Structure formats: structure tokens, C-alpha cells
mmCIF file of N, CA and C in Angstrom:
data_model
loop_
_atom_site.group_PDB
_atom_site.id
_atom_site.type_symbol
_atom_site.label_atom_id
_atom_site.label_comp_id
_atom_site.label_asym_id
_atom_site.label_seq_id
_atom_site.Cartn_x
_atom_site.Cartn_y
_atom_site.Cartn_z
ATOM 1 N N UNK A 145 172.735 156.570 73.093
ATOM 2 C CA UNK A 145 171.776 156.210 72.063
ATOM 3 C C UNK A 145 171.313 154.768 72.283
ATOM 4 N N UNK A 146 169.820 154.740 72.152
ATOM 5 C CA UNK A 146 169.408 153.163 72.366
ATOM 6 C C UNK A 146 169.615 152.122 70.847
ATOM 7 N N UNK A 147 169.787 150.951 71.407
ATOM 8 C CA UNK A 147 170.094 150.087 69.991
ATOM 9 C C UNK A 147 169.046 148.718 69.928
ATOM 10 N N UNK A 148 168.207 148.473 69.183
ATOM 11 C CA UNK A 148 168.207 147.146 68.880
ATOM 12 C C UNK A 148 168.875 146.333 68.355
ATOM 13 N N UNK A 149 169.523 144.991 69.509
ATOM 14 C CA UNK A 149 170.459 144.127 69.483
ATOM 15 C C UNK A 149 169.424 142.535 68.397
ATOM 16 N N UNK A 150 169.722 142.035 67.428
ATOM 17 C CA UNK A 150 168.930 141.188 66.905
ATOM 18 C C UNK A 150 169.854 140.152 66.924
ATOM 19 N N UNK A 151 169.686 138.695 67.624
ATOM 20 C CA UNK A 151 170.645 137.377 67.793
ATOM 21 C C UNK A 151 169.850 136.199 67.975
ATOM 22 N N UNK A 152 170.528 134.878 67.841
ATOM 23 C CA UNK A 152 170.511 133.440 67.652
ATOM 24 C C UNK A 152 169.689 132.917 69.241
ATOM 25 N N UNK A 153 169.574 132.803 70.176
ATOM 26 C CA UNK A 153 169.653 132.120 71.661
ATOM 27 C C UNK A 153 169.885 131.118 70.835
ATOM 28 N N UNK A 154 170.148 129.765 72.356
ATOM 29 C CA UNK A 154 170.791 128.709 72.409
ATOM 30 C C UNK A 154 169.494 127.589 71.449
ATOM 31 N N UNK A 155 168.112 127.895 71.301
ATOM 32 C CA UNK A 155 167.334 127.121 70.979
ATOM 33 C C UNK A 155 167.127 127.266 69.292
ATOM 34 N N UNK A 156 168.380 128.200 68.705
ATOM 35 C CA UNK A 156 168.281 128.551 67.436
ATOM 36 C C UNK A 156 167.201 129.123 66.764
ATOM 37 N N UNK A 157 166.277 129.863 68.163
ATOM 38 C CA UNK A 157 165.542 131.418 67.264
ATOM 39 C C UNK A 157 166.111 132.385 68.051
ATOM 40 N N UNK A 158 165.461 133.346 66.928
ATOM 41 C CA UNK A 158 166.012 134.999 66.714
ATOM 42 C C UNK A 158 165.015 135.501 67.946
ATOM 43 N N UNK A 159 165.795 136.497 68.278
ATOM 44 C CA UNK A 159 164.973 137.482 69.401
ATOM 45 C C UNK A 159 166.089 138.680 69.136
ATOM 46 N N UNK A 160 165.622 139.466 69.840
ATOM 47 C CA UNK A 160 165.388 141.309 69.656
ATOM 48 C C UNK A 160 165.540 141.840 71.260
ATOM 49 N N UNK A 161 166.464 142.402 71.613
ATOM 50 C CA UNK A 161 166.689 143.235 72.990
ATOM 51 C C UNK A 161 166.977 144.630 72.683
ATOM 52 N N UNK A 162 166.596 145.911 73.432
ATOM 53 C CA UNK A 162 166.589 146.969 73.384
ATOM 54 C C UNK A 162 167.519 147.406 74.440
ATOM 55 N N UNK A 163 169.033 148.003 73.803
ATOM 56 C CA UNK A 163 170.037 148.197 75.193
ATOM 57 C C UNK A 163 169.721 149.900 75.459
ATOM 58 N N UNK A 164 169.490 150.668 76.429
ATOM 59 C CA UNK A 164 169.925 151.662 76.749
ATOM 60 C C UNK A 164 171.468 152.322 76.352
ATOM 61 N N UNK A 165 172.101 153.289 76.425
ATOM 62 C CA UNK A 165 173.057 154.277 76.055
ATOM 63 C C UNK A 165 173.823 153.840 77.090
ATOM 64 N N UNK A 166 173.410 153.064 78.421
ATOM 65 C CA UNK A 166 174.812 152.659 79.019
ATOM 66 C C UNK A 166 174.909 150.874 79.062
ATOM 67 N N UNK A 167 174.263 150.720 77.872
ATOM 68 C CA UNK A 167 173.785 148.885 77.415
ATOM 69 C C UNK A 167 173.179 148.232 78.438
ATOM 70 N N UNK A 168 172.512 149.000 79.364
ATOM 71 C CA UNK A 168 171.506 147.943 80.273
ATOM 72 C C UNK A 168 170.457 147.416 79.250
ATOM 73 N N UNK A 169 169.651 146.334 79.634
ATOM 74 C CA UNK A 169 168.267 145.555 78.686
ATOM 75 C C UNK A 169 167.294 146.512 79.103
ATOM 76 N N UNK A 170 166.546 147.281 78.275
ATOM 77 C CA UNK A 170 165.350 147.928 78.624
ATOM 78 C C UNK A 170 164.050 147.125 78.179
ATOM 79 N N UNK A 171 164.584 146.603 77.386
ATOM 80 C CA UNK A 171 163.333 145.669 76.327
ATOM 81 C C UNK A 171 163.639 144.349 75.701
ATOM 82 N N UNK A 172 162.860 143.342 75.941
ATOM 83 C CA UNK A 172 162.883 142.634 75.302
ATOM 84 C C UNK A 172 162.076 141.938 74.189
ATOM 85 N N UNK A 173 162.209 141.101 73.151
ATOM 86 C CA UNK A 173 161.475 140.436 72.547
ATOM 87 C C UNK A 173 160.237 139.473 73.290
ATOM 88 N N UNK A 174 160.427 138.916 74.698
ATOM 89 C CA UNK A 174 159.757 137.793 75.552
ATOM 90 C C UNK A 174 159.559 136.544 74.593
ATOM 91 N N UNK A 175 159.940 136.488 73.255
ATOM 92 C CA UNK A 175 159.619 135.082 72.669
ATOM 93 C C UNK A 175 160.278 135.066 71.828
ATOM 94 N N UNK A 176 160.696 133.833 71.096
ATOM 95 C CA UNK A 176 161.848 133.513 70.013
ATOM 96 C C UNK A 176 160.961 133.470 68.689
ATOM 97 N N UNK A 177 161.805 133.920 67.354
ATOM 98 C CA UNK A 177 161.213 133.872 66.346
ATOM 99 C C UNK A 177 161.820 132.755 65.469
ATOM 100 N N UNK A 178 161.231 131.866 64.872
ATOM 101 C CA UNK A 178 161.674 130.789 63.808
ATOM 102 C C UNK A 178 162.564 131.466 62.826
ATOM 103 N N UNK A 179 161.816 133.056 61.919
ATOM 104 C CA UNK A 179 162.476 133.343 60.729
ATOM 105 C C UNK A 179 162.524 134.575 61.601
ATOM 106 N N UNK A 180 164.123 135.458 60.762
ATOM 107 C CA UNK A 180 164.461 136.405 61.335
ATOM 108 C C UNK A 180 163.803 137.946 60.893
ATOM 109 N N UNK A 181 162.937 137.505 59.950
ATOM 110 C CA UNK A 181 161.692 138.932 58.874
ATOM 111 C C UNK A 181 160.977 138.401 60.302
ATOM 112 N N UNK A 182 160.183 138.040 61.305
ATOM 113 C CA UNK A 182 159.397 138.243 61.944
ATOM 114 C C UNK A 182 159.852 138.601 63.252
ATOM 115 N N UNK A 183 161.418 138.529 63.254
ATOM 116 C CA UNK A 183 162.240 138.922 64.508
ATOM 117 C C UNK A 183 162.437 141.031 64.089
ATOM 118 N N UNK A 184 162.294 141.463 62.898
ATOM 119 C CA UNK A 184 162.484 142.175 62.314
ATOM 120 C C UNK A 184 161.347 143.164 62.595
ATOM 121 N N UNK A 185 160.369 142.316 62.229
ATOM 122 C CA UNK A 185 159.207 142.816 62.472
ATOM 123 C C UNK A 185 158.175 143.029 63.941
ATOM 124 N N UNK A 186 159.052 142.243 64.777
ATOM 125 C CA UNK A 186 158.466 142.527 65.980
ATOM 126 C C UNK A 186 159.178 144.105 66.186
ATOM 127 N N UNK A 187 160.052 144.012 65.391
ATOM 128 C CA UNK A 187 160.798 145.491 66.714
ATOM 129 C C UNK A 187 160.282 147.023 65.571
ATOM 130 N N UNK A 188 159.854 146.182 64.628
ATOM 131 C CA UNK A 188 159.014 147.473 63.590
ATOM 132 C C UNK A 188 157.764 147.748 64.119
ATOM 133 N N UNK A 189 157.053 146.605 64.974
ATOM 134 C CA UNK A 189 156.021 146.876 66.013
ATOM 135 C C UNK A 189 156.097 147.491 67.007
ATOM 136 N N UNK A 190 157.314 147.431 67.726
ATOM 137 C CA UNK A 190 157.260 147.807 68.898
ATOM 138 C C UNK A 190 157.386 149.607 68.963
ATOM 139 N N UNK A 191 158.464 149.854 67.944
ATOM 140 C CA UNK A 191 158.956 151.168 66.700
ATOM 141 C C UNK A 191 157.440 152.114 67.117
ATOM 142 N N UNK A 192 156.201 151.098 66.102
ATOM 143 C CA UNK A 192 155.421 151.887 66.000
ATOM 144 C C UNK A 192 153.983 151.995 66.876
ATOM 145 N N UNK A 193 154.882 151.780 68.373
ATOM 146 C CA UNK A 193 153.479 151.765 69.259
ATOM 147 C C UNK A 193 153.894 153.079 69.776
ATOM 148 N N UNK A 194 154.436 153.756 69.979
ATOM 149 C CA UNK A 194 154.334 154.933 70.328
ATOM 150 C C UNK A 194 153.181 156.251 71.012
ATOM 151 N N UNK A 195 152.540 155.741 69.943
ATOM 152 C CA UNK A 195 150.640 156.436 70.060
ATOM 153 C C UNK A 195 149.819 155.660 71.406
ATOM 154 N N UNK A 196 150.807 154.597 71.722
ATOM 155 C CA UNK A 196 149.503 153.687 72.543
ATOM 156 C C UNK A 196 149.458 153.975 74.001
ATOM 157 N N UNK A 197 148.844 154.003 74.364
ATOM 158 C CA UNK A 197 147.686 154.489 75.850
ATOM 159 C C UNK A 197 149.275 153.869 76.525
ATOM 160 N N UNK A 198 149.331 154.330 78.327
ATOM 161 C CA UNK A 198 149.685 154.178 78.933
ATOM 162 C C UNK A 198 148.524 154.174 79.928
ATOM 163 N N UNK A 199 148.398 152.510 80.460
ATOM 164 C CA UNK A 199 147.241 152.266 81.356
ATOM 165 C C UNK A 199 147.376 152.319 82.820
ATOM 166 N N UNK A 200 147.173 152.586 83.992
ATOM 167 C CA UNK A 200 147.492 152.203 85.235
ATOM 168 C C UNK A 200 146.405 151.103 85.809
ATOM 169 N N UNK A 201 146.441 149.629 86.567
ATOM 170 C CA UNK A 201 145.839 148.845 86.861
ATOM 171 C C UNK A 201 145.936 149.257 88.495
#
């Protein structure tokens, strides 16, 4: 089962990692959040992209 992991880094913001079922990183946040409702809310974004295009460049 996949988990969103929500924690501190060393610069004292919140970020958001997505472990796989054998805890490799599949996902990350890429940026730190000041308050942890917008660390919350990135991964309620990410939740609800589901619908979105898969592009090839």
C-alpha cells in the first residue's frame, strides 16, 4: 500500500513524499511549505489530478 509520508527537513518546512509498498520515494513534494495546511494541501492536489492528460514531448 502507498503512503503519504508528511515531515520537518532541516530548513524547518514541511514537505510530503509518496513511499511505494516496498517504501521506495515515488513522489515528491519538490518544495518546502512554511504552514503544514498547505503541505496538506499539496498532496490533496496531487490526490486529485488523476483525470489529467498524460503528455509525451
Amino acid at each position: 500500500m502507498m503512503e503519504y509520508h508528511v515531515y520537518k527537513d532541516n530548513a524547518g518546512e514541511w514537505r510530503w513524499r509518496l513511499l511505494a509498498s516496498n517504501k521506495k520515494i515515488v513522489a515528491d513534494s519538490g518544495e518546502g511549505y512554511t504552514a503544514k495546511a498547505d503541505c496538506l494541501a499539496g498532496i490533496k492536489s496531487v490526490k486529485g489530478s488523476s483525470g489529467a492528460d498524460v503528455v509525451e514531448d
